[in-house]
Amino acid sequence: MPANTRQFYIDGAWVDPLEGTDLDVVDPSTEERVATISLGGDRDTDAAVAAASAAFVTWSQSSKAVRLALMQRILEVYTARSDEMGETISREMGAPIDMSRSAQSGSGSSHIKAFIRTLEGYAFERELRPDTPRDRILHEPIGVCALITPWNWPMNQVALKVLPAIATGCTMVLKPSELSPLSGMLFADILHEAGVPAGVFNLVNGDGPGVGTRLSGHPDVAMVSFTGSSRAGIAISKNAADTLKRVSLELGGKGANIVFADAPEDAVANGVARCFNNTGQSCNAPTRMLVERSRYAAAVEEAREAAERTAVDLAAKSGRHIGPLVSRAQFDKVQGLINEGIDRDGARLVAGGPGLPDGLERGFFVRPTVFADCDNAMTIMREEIFGPVLSMMPFDTEEEAIAIANDTDYGLTNYVQTTDPEKANRVARRLRSGMVDMNGMARSAGSPFGGYKRSGNGREGGEWGFEEFLEVKAVGGWEPDAA
């Protein structure tokens, strides 16, 4: 864990805040203070942007070979400190330690490797067409980028933003979530150890109304890449509009998991596990399970059994359990929505419910919860709960399943379970979401991550992730034989 938690990383060094306000980072398993950070102000943000602006002059002209070598070095240092990263994430946001070391920290190294492969094959200068040798299309870094990341998958999102920014020649200011800032600060140490040039990467801790607002409206910031809630994404877009900067958004989700009668035998249990993974704190979680009516009764029972098998325990303990939610505010929100599902929506509570799990008297823990007999007008079917809560409803026809799945403000990830390959492909084409996973098969590294509608407008990963950070320049009269 970083020792200098009250400082910011600006222009290649850890510096004291100019306008720091203390904020405690709390272990969500114990509700005890882990560290104290500083929330920066406008002057801290301006200093970081100024450092990034100055560094852009040189870094934007760096060669692909230089960037590749730097990214390889970042991977080496990150790999050496991967367990430290996993332990830090577990303490600050409550991911169970085994899961945090493998999936949470591991997502960072996986993305670094994937972006190295993408950069190796990426052509920043291209012909328009073979018959137009005097035309060139140049892909150039957009400028200083504000990177605003969430608390739920800290390294996943930091790596998805920082690495393509470095690879494309951009400079940046990272504002990690104030709920999980320590992993971002450790990542800054890793980049420093790897030799990232001063000013290319900067970090200022802060909250959304403070540093986030200053960054998204800053006249010297060319682009904002934000991952978080749809509400915050809308606010950022409005604040950025006056400076006409690019805004790339990866926002919330309310994924439907369509389980047809001919789905694999383990489809329901796997769907429950995927919904509850990371304590349900994933934007792409399949939180609405739609089951073909002939299989529905059995599926509800399978979901109940799967939920009751899901252990809940301290993040520091080894094992295959889920941990707490990240904060008291998140706990209160999820408890409120569970009660709303019971009292207002009238859904049938199958497993879990309000209150702390047995044996846990403190910490932000939630009982793994399953609701059945839902309809798509219920709050628990429409709002992103961001906790271990699954809502189930039956359908009769393929057309009805598609209509229910698409009847949402969101469009991030949907899921299809069927052993009929033609039906699987047919349904995938008609689902209005940026991603579709079928029969438990995840998308490969480098596949674009992003959504439709209120799930945002950005794409992260692979060449699509690069293009978020690039401007396109068309040149006529190019001399193809010149250097």
PDB file of C-alpha atoms in Angstrom, residues 8 35 39 54 69 72 107 157-158 169-170 185 207 229 244-245 283 303 307 364 378 395-396 447 451 468:
ATOM      1  CA  PHE A   8      -0.597  13.513  -5.553  1.00  0.00           C
ATOM      2  CA  ALA A  35      -5.704   5.176   5.183  1.00  0.00           C
ATOM      3  CA  LEU A  39      -9.149  15.359  -1.973  1.00  0.00           C
ATOM      4  CA  ALA A  54       3.942  20.381 -21.263  1.00  0.00           C
ATOM      5  CA  ALA A  69       9.397  -0.685 -24.812  1.00  0.00           C
ATOM      6  CA  GLN A  72       6.786  -3.917 -21.755  1.00  0.00           C
ATOM      7  CA  SER A 107      -7.321  -7.817 -15.046  1.00  0.00           C
ATOM      8  CA  GLN A 157     -10.661   0.374 -15.603  1.00  0.00           C
ATOM      9  CA  VAL A 158      -7.377   2.145 -14.903  1.00  0.00           C
ATOM     10  CA  GLY A 169       1.026   9.245 -27.441  1.00  0.00           C
ATOM     11  CA  CYS A 170      -1.420  11.048 -25.175  1.00  0.00           C
ATOM     12  CA  MET A 185      -1.709   5.397  -6.202  1.00  0.00           C
ATOM     13  CA  ASP A 207     -14.429  13.597  -5.756  1.00  0.00           C
ATOM     14  CA  SER A 229     -22.976   5.805 -13.321  1.00  0.00           C
ATOM     15  CA  LEU A 244     -16.352  20.823 -27.152  1.00  0.00           C
ATOM     16  CA  LYS A 245     -14.035  18.115 -25.876  1.00  0.00           C
ATOM     17  CA  CYS A 283     -21.931  -2.981 -14.658  1.00  0.00           C
ATOM     18  CA  ALA A 303     -31.493 -20.119  -8.392  1.00  0.00           C
ATOM     19  CA  ALA A 307     -28.001 -18.295  -3.758  1.00  0.00           C
ATOM     20  CA  PHE A 364     -21.347  -3.680   4.514  1.00  0.00           C
ATOM     21  CA  MET A 378     -40.735  -3.317 -11.329  1.00  0.00           C
ATOM     22  CA  PHE A 395     -41.362 -15.678 -21.039  1.00  0.00           C
ATOM     23  CA  ASP A 396     -43.271 -17.730 -23.607  1.00  0.00           C
ATOM     24  CA  SER A 447     -12.767  -7.280 -27.860  1.00  0.00           C
ATOM     25  CA  GLY A 451     -22.748  -0.236 -24.661  1.00  0.00           C
ATOM     26  CA  GLU A 468     -11.000   6.782 -28.464  1.00  0.00           C
TER      27      GLU A 468
END
